[in-house]
mmCIF file of C-alpha atoms in Angstrom:
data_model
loop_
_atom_site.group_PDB
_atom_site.id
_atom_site.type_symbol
_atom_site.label_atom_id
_atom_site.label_comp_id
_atom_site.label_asym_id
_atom_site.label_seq_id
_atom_site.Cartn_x
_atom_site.Cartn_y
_atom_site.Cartn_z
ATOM 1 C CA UNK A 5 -93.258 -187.280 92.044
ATOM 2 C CA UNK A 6 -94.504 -189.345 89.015
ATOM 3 C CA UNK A 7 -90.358 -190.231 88.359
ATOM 4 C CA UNK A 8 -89.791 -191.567 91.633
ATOM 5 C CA UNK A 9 -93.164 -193.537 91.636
ATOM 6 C CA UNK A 10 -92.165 -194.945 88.115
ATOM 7 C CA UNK A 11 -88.743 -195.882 89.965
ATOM 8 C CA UNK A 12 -89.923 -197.225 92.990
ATOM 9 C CA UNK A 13 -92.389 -199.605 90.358
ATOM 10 C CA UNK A 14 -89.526 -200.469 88.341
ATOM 11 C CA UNK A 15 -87.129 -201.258 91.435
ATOM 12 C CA UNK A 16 -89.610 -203.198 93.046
ATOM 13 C CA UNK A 17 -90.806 -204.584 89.479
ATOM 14 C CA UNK A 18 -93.851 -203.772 90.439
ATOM 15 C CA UNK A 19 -97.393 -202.275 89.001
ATOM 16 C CA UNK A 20 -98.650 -199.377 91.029
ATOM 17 C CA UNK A 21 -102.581 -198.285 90.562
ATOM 18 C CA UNK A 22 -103.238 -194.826 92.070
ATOM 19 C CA UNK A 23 -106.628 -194.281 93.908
ATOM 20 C CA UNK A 24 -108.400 -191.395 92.422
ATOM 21 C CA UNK A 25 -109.329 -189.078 95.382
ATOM 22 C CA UNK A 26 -110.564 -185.357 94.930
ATOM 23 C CA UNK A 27 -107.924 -183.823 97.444
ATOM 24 C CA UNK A 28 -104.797 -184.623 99.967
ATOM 25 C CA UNK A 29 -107.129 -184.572 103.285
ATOM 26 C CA UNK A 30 -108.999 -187.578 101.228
ATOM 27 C CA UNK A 31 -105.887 -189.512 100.350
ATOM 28 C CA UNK A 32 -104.699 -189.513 103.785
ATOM 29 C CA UNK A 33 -107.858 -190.844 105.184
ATOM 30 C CA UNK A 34 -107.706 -193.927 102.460
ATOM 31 C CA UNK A 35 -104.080 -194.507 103.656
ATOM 32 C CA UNK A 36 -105.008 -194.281 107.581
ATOM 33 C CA UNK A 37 -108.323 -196.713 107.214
ATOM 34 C CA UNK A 38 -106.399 -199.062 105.008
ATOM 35 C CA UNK A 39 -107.792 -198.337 101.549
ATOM 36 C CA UNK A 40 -104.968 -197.770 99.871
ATOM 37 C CA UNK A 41 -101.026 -198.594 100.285
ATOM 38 C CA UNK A 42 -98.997 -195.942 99.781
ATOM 39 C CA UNK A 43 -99.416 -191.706 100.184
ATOM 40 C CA UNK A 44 -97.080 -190.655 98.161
ATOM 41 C CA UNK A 45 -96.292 -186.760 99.863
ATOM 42 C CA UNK A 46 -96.543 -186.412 103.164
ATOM 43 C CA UNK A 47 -94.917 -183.707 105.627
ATOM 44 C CA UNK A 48 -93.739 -185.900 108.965
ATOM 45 C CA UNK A 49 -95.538 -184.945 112.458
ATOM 46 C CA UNK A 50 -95.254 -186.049 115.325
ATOM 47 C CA UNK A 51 -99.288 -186.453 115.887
ATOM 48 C CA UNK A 52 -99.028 -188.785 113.025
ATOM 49 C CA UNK A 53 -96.619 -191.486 114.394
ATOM 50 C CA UNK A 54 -99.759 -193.614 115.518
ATOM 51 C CA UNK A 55 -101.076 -193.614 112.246
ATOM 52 C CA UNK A 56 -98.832 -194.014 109.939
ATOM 53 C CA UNK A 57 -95.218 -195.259 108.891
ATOM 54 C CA UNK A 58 -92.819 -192.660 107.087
ATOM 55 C CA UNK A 59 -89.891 -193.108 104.744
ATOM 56 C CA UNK A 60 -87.004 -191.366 105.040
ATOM 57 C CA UNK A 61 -87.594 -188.028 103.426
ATOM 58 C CA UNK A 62 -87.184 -188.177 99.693
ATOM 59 C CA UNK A 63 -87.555 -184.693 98.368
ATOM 60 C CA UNK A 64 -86.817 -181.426 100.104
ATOM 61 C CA UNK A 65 -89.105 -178.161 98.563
ATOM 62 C CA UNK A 66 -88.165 -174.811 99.359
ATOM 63 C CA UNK A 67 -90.949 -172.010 100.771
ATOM 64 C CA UNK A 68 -91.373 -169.785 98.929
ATOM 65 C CA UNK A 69 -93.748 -166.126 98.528
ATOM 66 C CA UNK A 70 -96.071 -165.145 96.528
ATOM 67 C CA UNK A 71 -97.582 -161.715 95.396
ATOM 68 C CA UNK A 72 -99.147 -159.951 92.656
ATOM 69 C CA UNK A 73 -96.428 -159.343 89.945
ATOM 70 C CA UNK A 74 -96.625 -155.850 90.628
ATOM 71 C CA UNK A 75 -94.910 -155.886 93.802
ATOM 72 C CA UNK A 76 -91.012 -155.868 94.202
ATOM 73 C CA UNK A 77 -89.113 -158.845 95.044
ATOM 74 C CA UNK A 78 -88.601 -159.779 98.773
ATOM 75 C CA UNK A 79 -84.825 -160.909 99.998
ATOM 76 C CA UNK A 80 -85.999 -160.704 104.046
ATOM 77 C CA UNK A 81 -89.498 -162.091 105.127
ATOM 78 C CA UNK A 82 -89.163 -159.489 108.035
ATOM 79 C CA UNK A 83 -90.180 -156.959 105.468
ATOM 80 C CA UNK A 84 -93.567 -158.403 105.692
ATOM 81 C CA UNK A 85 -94.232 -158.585 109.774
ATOM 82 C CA UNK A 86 -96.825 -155.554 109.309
ATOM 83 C CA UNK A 87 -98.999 -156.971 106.139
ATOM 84 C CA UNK A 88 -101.605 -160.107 106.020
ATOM 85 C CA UNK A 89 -99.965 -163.380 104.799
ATOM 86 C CA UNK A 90 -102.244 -166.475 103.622
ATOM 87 C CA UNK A 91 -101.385 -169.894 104.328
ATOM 88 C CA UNK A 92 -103.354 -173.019 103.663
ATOM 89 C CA UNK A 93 -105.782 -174.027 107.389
ATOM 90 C CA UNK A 94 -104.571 -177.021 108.545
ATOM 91 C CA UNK A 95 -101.375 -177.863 106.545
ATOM 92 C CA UNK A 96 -98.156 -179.115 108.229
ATOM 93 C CA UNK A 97 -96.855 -176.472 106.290
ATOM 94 C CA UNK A 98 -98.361 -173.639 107.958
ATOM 95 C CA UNK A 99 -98.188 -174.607 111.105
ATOM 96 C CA UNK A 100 -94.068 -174.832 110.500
ATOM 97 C CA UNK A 101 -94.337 -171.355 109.431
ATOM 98 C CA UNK A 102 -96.790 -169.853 111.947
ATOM 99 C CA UNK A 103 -94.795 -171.551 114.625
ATOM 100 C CA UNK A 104 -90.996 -169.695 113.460
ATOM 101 C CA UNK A 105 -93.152 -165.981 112.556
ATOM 102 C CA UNK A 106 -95.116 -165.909 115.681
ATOM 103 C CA UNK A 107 -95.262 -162.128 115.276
ATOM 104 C CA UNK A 108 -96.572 -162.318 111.618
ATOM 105 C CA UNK A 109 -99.789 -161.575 110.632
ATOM 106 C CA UNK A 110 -101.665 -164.510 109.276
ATOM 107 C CA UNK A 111 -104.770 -165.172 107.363
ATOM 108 C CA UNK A 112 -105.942 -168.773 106.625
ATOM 109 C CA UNK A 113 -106.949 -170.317 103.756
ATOM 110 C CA UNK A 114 -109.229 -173.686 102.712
ATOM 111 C CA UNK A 115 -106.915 -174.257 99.722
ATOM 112 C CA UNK A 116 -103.765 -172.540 98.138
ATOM 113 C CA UNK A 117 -105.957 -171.321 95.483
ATOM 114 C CA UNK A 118 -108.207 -169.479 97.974
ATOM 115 C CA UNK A 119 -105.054 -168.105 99.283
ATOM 116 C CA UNK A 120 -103.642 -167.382 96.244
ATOM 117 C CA UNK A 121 -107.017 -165.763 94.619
ATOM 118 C CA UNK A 122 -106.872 -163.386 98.434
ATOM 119 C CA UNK A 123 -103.451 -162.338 96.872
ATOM 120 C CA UNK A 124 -104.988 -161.574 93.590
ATOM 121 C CA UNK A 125 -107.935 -159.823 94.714
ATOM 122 C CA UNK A 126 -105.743 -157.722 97.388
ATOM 123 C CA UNK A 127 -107.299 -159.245 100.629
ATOM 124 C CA UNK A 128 -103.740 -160.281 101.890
ATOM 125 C CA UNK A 129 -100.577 -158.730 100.542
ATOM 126 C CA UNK A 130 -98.514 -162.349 99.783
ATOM 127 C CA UNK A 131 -98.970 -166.180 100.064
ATOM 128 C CA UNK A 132 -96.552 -168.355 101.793
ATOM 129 C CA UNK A 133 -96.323 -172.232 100.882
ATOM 130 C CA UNK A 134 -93.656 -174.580 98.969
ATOM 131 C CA UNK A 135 -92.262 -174.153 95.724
ATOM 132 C CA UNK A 136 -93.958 -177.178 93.937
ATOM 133 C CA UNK A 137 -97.342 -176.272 94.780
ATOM 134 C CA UNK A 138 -96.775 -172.198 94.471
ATOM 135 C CA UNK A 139 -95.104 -173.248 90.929
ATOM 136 C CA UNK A 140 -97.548 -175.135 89.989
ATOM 137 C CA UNK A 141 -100.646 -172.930 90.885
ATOM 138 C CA UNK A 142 -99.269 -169.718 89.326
ATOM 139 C CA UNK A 143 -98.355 -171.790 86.473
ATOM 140 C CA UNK A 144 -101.912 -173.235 85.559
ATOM 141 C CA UNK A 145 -104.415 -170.510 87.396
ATOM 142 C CA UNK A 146 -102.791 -167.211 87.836
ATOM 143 C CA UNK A 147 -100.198 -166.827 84.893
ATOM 144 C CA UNK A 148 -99.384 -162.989 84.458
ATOM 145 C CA UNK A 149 -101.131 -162.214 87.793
ATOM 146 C CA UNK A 150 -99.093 -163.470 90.610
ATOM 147 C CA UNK A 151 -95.137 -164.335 90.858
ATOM 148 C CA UNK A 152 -92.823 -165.761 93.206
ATOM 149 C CA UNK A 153 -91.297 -162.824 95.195
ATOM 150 C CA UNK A 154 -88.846 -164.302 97.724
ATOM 151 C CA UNK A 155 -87.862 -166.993 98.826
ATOM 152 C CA UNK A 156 -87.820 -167.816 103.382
ATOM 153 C CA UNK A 157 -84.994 -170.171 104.732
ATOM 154 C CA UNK A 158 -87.370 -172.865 105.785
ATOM 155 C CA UNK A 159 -87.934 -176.469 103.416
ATOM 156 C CA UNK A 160 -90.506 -178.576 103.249
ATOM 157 C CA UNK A 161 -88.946 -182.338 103.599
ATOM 158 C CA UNK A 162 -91.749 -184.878 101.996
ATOM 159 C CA UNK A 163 -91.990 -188.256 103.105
ATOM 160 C CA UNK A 164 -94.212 -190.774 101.610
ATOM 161 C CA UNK A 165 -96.348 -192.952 104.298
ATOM 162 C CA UNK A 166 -97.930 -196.298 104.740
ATOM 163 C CA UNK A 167 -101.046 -197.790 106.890
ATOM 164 C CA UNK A 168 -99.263 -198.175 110.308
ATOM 165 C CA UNK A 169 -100.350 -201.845 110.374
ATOM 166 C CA UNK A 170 -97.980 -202.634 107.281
ATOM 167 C CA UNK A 171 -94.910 -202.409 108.779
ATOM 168 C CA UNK A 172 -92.555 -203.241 106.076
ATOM 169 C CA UNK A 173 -93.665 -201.101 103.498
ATOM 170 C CA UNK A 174 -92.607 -198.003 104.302
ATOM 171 C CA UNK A 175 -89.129 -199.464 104.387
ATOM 172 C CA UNK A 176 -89.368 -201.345 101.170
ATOM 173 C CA UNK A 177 -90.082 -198.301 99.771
ATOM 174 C CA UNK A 178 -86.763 -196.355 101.609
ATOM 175 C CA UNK A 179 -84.520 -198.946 99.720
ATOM 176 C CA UNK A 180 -86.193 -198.423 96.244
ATOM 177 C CA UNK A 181 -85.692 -194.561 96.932
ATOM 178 C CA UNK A 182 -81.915 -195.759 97.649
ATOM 179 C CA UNK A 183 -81.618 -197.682 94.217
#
């Protein structure tokens, strides 16, 4: 993310200033009420059309699963129809996935790290979300704990997004992914 932001600013020969904010459901809300230009990631929904303007996608993550490293690698999710999976409440992301595994058992989560500490602590037997955000998690709060098991045939395309009122941006943007 921080390469094609560095791009886009060099393209457009431009400084960019992030906004601090303390989590994604706070970014969005500075984006929709005009308090800030650009969200950088953003999964494209329908419901969101009236709020905001998307670029093309610019960045496609594969899902991916997570368990405790104990448990054996997964090549079908159908192996896990009969066992509770945690996804993140409220995430484009898990709505994707409840919507294609209708038969699944799911548990939601407030975070990824509440789903992923459910994982560790045996509540749910795997965690479903992106690679980038799995990666990352494991990486930096649950190193020799939890590993990525398998890997499901859905991707997560991101998009960054602009106020809907700005109505160029989001297209200035599409041609400085281009360059």
């Amino acid at each position: 993310l921080e390469d094609y932001m560095k791009q886009i600013s060099k393209s457009l020969n431009i400084d960019l200033k992030f906004v601090p904010t303390s989590n994604w459901h706070e970014s969005f809300e500075k984006v929709v009420k005009n308090e800030c230009d650009i969200l950088t990631t953003i999964a494209y929904k329908t419901n969101r059309e009236n709020l905001l303007n998307f670029t093309k996608p610019y960045v496609d993550f594969p899902f991916v699963i997570a368990t405790d490293i104990t448990k054996p690698f997964i090549d079908d999710i159908n192996k896990l129809k009969d066992v509770k999976i945690a996804l993140v409440k409220g995430f484009a992301t898990s709505k994707l996935i409840q919507e294609k595994y209708k038969n699944f058992k799911f548990v939601e989560y407030p975070s990824l790290n509440d789903s992923l500490n459910a994982v560790k602590n045996g509540e749910v037997y795997a965690a479903i979300d992106s690679l980038a955000v799995i990666g990352y998690e494991i990486q930096n709060h649950f190193l020799g704990e939890l590993k990525v098991s398998g890997r499901i045939d859905e991707q997560l395309k991101l998009h960054m997004a602009t106020n809907i009122e700005n109505k160029y941006l989001a297209s200035i943007l599409d041609k400085a992914l281009d360059s």
